[in-house]
Coordinates of C-alpha atoms and ligand atoms in Angstrom, one line a residue:
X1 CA 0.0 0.0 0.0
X2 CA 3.1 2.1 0.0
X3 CA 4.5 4.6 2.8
X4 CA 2.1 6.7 5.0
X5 CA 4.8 9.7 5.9
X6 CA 3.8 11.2 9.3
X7 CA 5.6 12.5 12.6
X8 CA 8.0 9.9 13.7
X9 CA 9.6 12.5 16.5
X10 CA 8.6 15.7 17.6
X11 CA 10.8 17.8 20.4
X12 CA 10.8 21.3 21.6
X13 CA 12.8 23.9 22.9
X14 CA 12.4 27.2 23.9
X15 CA 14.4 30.2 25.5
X16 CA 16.9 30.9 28.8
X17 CA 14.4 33.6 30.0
X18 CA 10.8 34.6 30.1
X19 CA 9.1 37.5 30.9
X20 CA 5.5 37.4 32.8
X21 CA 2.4 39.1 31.1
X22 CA 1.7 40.5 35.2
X23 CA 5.4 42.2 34.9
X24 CA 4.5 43.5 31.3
X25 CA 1.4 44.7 32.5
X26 CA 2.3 46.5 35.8
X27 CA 4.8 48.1 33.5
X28 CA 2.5 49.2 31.1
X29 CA -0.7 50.0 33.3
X30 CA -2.8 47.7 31.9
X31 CA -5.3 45.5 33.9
X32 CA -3.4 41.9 33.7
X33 CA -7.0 40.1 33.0
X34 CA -6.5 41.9 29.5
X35 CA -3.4 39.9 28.6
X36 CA -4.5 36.5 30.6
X37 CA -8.3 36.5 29.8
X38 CA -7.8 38.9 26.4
X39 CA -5.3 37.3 24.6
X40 CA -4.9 34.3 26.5
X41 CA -1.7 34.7 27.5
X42 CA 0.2 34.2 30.9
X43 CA 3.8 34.7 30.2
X44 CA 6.4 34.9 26.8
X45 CA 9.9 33.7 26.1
X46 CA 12.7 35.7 25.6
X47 CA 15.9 34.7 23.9
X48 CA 18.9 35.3 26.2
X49 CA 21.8 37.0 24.4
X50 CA 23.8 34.2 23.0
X51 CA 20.1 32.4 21.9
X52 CA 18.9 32.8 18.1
X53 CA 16.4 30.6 15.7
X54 CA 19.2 28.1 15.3
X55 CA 20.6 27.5 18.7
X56 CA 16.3 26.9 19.0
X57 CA 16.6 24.7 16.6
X58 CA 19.3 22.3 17.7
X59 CA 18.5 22.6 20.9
X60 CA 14.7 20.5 19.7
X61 CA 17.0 18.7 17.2
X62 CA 19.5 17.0 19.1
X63 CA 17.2 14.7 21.0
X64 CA 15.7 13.3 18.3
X65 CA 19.1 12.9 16.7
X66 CA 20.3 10.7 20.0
X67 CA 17.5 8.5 19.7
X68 CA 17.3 7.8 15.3
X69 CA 20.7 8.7 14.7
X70 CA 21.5 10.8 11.8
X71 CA 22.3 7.8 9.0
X72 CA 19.0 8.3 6.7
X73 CA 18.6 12.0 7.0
X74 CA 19.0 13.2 3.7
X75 CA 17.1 16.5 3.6
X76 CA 17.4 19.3 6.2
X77 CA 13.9 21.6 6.1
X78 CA 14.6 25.0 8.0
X79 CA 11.0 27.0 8.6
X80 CA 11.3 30.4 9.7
X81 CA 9.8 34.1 9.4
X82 CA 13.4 35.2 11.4
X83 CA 16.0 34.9 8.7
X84 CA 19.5 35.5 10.2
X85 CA 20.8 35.3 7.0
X86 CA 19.5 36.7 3.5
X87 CA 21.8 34.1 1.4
X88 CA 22.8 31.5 3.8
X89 CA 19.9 28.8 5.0
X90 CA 20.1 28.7 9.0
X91 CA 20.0 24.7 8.5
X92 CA 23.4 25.0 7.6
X93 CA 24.2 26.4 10.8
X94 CA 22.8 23.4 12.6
X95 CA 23.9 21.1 10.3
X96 CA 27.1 21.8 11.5
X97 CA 26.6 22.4 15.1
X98 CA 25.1 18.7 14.9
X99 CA 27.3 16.9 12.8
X100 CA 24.7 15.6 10.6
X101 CA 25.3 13.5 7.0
X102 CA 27.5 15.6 4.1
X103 CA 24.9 13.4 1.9
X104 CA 21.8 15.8 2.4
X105 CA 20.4 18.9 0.8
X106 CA 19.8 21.7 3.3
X107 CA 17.1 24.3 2.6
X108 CA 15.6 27.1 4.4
X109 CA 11.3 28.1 3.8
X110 CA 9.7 31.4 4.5
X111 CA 6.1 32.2 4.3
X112 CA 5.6 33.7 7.6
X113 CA 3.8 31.7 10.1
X114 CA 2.8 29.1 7.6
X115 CA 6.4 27.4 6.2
X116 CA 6.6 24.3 8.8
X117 CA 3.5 23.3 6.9
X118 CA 5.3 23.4 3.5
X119 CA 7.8 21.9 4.8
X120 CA 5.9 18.5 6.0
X121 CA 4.8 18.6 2.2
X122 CA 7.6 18.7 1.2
X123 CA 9.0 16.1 2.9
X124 CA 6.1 13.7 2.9
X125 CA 6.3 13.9 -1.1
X126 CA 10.1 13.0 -0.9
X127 CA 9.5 10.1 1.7
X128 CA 6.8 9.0 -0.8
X129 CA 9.3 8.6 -3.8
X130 CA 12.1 7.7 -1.4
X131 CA 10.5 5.3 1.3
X132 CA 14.0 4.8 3.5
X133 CA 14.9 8.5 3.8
X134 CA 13.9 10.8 6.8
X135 CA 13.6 14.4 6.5
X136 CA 14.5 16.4 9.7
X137 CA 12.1 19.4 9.4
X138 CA 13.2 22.6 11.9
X139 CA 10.6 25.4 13.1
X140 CA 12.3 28.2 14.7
X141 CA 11.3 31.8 15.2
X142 CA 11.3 34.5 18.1
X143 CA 8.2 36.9 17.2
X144 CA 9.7 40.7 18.0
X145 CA 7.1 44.0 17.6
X146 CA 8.2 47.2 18.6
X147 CA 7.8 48.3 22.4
X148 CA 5.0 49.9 23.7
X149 CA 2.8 48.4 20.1
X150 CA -0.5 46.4 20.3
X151 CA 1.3 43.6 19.9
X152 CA 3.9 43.4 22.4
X153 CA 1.8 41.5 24.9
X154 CA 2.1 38.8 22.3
X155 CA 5.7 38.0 21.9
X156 CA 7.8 35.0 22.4
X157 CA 10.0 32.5 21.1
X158 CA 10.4 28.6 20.6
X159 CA 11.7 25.5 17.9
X160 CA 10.6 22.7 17.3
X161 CA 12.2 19.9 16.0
X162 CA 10.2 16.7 13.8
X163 CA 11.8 13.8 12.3
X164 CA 9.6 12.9 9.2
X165 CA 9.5 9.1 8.0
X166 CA 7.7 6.8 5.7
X167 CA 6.7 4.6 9.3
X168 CA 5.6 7.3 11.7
X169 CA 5.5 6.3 15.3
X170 CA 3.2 9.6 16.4
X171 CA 1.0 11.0 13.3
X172 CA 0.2 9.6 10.2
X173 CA -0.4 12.6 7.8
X174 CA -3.3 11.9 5.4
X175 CA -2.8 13.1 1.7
X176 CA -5.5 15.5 0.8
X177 CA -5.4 18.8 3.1
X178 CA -7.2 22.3 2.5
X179 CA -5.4 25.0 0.7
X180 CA -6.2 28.9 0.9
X181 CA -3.8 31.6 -0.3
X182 CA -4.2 34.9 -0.9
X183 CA -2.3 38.4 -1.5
X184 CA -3.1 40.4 2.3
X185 CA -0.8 43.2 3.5
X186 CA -1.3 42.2 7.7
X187 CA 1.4 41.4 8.6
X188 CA 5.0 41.6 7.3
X189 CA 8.5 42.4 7.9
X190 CA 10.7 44.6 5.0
X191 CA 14.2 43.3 5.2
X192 CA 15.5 46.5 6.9
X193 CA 13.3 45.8 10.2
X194 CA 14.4 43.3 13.0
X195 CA 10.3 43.9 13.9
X196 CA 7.2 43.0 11.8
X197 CA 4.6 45.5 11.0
X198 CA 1.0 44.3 11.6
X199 CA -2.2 46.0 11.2
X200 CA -3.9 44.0 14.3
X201 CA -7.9 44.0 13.2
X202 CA -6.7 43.1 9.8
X203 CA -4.9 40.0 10.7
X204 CA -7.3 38.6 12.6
X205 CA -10.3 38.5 9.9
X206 CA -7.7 37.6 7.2
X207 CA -6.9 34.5 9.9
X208 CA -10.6 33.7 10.2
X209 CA -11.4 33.9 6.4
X210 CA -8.3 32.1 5.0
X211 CA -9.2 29.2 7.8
X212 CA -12.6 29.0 6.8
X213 CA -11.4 28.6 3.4
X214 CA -9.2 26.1 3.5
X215 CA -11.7 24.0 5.4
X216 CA -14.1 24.4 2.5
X217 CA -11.2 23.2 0.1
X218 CA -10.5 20.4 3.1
X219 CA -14.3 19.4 2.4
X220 CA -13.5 18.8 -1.3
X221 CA -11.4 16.2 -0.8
X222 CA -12.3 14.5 2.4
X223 CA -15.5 12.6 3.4
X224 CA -15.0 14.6 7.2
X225 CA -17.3 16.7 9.3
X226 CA -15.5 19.0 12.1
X227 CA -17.5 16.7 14.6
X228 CA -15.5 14.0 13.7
X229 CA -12.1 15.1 14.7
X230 CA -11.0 14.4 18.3
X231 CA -8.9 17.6 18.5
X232 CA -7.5 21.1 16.9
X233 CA -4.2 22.1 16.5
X234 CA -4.2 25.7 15.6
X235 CA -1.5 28.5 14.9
X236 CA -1.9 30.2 18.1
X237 CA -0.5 34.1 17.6
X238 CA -2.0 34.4 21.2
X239 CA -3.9 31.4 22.4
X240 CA -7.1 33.5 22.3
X241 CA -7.1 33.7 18.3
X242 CA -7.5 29.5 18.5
X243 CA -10.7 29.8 20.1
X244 CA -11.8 32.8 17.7
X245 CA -11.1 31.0 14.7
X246 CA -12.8 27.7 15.9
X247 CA -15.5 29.7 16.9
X248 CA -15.9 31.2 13.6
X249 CA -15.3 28.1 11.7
X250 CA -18.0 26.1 13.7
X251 CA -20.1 29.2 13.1
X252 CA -20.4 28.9 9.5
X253 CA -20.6 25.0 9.3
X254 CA -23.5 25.1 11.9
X255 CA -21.5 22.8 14.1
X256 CA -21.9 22.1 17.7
X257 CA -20.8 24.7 20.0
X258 CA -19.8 21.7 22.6
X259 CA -16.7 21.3 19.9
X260 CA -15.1 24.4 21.5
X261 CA -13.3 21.8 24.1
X262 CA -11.6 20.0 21.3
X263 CA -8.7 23.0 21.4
X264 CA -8.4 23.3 25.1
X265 CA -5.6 20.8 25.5
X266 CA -3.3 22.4 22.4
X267 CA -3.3 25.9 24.1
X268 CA -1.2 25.6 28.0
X269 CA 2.4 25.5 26.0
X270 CA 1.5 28.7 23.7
X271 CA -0.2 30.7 26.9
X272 CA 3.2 30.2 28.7
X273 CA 5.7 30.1 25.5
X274 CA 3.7 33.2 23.6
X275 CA 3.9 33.3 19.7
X276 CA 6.4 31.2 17.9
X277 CA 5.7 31.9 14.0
X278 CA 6.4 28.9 12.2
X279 CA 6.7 26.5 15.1
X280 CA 3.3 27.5 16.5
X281 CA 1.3 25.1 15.9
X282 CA 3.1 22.0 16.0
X283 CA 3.9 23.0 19.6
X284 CA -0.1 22.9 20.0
X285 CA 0.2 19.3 18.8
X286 CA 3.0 18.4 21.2
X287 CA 1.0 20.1 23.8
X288 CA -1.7 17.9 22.7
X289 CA -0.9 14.6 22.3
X290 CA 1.5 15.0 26.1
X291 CA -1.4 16.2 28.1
X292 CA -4.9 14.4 26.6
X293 CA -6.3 11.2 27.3
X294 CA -5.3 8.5 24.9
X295 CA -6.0 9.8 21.3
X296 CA -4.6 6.2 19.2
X297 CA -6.4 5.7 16.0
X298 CA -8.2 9.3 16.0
X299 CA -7.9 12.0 13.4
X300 CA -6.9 15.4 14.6
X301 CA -6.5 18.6 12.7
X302 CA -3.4 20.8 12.2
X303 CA -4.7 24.2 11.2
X304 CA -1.8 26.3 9.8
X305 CA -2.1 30.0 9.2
X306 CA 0.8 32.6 7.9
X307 CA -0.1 35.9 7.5
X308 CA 0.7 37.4 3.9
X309 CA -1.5 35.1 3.5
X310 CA -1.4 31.5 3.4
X311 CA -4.2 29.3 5.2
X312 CA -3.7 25.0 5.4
X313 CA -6.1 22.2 6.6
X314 CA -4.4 19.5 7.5
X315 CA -5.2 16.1 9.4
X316 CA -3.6 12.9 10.7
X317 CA -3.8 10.0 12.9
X318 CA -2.3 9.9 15.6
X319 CA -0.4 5.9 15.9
X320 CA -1.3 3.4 18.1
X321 CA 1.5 3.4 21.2
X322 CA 3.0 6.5 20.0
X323 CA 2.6 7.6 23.4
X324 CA 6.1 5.3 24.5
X325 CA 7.5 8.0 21.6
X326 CA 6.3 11.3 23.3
X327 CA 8.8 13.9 25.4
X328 CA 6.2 14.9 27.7
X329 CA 9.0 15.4 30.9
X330 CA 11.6 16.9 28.8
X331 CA 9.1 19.8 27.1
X332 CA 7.5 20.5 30.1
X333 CA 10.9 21.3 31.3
X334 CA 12.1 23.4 29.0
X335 CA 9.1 25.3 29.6
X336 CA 9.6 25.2 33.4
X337 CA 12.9 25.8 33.6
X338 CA 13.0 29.3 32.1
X339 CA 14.7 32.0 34.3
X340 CA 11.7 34.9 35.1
X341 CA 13.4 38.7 34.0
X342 CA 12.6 42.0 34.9
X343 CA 10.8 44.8 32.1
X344 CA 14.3 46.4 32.2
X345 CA 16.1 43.3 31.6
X346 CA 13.8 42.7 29.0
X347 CA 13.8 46.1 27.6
X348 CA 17.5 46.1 27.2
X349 CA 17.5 42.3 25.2
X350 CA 14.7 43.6 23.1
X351 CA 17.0 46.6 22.1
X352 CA 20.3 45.1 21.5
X353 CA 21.9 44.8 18.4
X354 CA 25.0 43.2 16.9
X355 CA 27.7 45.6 14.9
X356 CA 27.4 45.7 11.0
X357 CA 31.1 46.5 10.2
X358 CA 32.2 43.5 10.5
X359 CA 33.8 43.8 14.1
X360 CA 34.4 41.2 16.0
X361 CA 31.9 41.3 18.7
X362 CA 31.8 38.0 21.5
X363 CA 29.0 37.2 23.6
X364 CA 28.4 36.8 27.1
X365 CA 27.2 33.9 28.1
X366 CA 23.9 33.5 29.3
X367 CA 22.2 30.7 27.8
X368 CA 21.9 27.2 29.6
X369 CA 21.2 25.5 26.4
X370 CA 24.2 22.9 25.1
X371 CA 24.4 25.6 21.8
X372 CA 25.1 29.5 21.8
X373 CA 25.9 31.8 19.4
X374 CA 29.4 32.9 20.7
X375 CA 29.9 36.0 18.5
X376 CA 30.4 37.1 15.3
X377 CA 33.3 38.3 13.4
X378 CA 34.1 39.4 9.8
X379 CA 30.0 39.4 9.2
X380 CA 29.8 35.5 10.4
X381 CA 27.9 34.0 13.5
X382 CA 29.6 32.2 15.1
X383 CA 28.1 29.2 17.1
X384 CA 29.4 26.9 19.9
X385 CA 28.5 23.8 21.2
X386 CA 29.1 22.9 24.9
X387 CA 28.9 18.8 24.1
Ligands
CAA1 N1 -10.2 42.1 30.9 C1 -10.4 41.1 30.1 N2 -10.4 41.2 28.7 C2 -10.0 42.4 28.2 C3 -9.7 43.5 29.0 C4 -9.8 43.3 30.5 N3 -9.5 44.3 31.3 N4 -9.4 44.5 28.2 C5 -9.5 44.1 27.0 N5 -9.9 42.8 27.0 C6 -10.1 41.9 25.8 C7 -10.8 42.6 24.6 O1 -12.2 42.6 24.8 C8 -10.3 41.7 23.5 O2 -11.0 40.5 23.5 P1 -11.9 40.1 22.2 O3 -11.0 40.2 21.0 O4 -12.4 38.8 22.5 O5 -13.0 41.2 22.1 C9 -8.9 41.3 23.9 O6 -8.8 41.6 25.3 C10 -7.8 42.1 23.2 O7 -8.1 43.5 23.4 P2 -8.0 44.6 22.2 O8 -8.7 44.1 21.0 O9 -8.3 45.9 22.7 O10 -6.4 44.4 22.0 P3 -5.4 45.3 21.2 O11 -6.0 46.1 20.2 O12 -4.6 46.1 22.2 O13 -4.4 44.2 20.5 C11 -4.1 42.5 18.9 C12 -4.8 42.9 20.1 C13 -4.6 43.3 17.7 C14 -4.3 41.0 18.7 C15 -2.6 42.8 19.1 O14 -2.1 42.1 20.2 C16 -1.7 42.5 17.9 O15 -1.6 43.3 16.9 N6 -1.1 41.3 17.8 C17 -0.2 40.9 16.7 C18 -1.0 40.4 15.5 C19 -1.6 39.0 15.7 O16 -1.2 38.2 16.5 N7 -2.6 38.7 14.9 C20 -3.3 37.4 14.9 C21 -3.7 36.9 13.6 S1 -2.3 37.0 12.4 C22 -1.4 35.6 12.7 O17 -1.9 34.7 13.4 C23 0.0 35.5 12.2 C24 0.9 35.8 13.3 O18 1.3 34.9 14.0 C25 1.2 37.2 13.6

């Protein structure tokens, strides 16, 4: 019957520090219910100096790495909206820093908060023609706005790591998802800005609308109601915009209200990591499948948005005993073990920036994680590994 390419791994990471939405709050004279009953939120990552998208990365990666070994890897899919590089694909980076195979192509995506999607495509079409291979697909993003914006209250920053393969031990992905793309100014980021530009209202009814029609396309090809899914996995900007959008899509189906819990289990990680771009909602799905009741055999729904904007449906089932494959203690941790900051200490990360003359400029280090970014010199990052 030939392969059925799904999740066979899936790892997180996120940063050294966090800063709490009650700290943000007091700072900015808001009431704190706006931020935890508002948006949803309770607290956001916040890269330490020496942390970027691909110390993230690895940092998810490595784990997964320890337990497969590296030997059929032969493509390297890096999703991000935070480019360090214009030229150079940040996979390269962490293909180094992990000492994976010479024998792979390495490749970064970008389409906002959308690209991880593309990139389990992607790799599911390759597994397809090339049963044996695994693709190690990388999403890795630290969402920055400008201080003092709308948006700062929903911030953060987070990877995650998935090992894609032709004999999944977690999620099957089923062939026929729902597309939507369309041309929307909502939100974007010129190449001279380290912070995107949103219009706020904007985004969130090109969100809804681009869901809603990428369900419809979903409908096309799939024999499926909503009410038959055990769970929803959606991009979660601010955990809030999950239960809009479900709202609106059961709304306009005329489905059950009683389907709102099917999202409540995807949302704790996002409320305490804040918004991770591309990794987003595949952190819902680890967040998922590590803290619901036994979900073997059942279909559950990835619902992927990227502002710009790109909408996809997507569903799989989840593998009998692919709870033996989960790392519920270890992403709890990393959630856990982040060090709390002050809005000054925060204030003064958000503002930092490297030279662009080419000096050499070292690091301090901060970071726990077993990868940094030591410095840069001559234009290059430079990256460490404590192993
Ligand atoms: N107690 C409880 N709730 C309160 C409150 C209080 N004291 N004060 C306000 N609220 C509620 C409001 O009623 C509102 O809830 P509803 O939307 O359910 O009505 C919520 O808190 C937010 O309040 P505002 O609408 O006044 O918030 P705002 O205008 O200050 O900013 C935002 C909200 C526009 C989402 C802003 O945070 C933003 O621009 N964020 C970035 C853009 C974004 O995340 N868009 C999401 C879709 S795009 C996408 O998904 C891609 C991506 O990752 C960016």
């Amino acid at each position: 019957t030939g392969p059925h390419p799904g999740i066979h791994d899936l790892s997180l990471a996120t940063t050294h520090y966090r800063l709490d939405h009650d700290t943000l709050a007091r700072h900015l004279g808001v009431d704190p219910a706006k931020f935890h009953d508002g948006l949803g939120q309770d607290s956001m990552s916040v890269p330490a100096i020496d942390e970027d998208i691909v110390t993230m990365a690895a940092t998810a990666a490595a784990p997964i790495l320890a337990r497969h070994g590296t030997d059929r890897i032969r493509t390297i899919l890096f999703a991000t909206e935070t480019g360090a590089d214009q030229s150079k694909a940040a996979g390269l980076y962490l293909h180094g820093l992990l000492d994976l195979p010479t024998t792979c192509r390495v490749v970064e995506l970008k389409q906002a908060c959308y690209s991880a999607t593309a990139a389990l495509q992607f790799a599911t079409a390759l597994i397809s023609r090339e049963p044996r291979q695994q693709v190690l697909v990388l999403a890795s993003d630290i969402a920055a706005y400008e201080l003092g914006s709308a948006a700062e209250p929903t911030q953060g920053a987070a990877a995650v790591a998935m090992l894609i393969s032709a004999d999944p031990a977690i999620l099957r992905l089923e062939p026929h998802s729902g597309l939507y793309s369309g041309d929307v100014s909502d939100f974007w980021r010129p190449n001279y800005r380290t912070e995107a530009v949103v219009d706020g209202a904007t985004s969130i009814s090109a969100y809804q609308d681009a869901v809603q029609a990428a369900w419809s396309d979903y409908q096309r090809h799939n024999n499926r109601e909503l009410s038959e899914f055990a769970a929803f996995c959606y991009h979660q900007p601010f955990t809030k915009m999950a239960h809009k959008a479900h709202r609106h899509l059961l709304d306009s189906t005329d489905a059950d209200a009683g389907l709102e819990a099917a999202i409540n289990a995807s949302t704790p990680c996002n409320r305490a990591i804040g918004n991770s771009y591309t990794a987003s909602s595949y952190i819902a799905l680890a967040c998922l499948l590590d803290h619901r009741d036994d979900l073997a055999g059942q279909p559950v729904a990835i619902v992927s948005y990227g502002s710009g904007s790109v909408a996809e449906f997507l569903s799989g089932i989840v593998q009998p005993g692919y709870r033996r494959h989960l790392r519920t203690t270890a992403n709890v941790q990393a959630i856990t073990r982040r060090t709390p900051i002050t809005y000054e200490r925060y204030r003064t990360l958000h503002q930092a920036r490297f030279p662009t003359d080419g000096a050499d400029h070292d690091l301090p280090q901060e970071s726990a994680a077993p990868y940094r970014l030591a410095g840069i010199s001559g234009h290059k990052r430079i990256y460490q590994s404590r192993k």
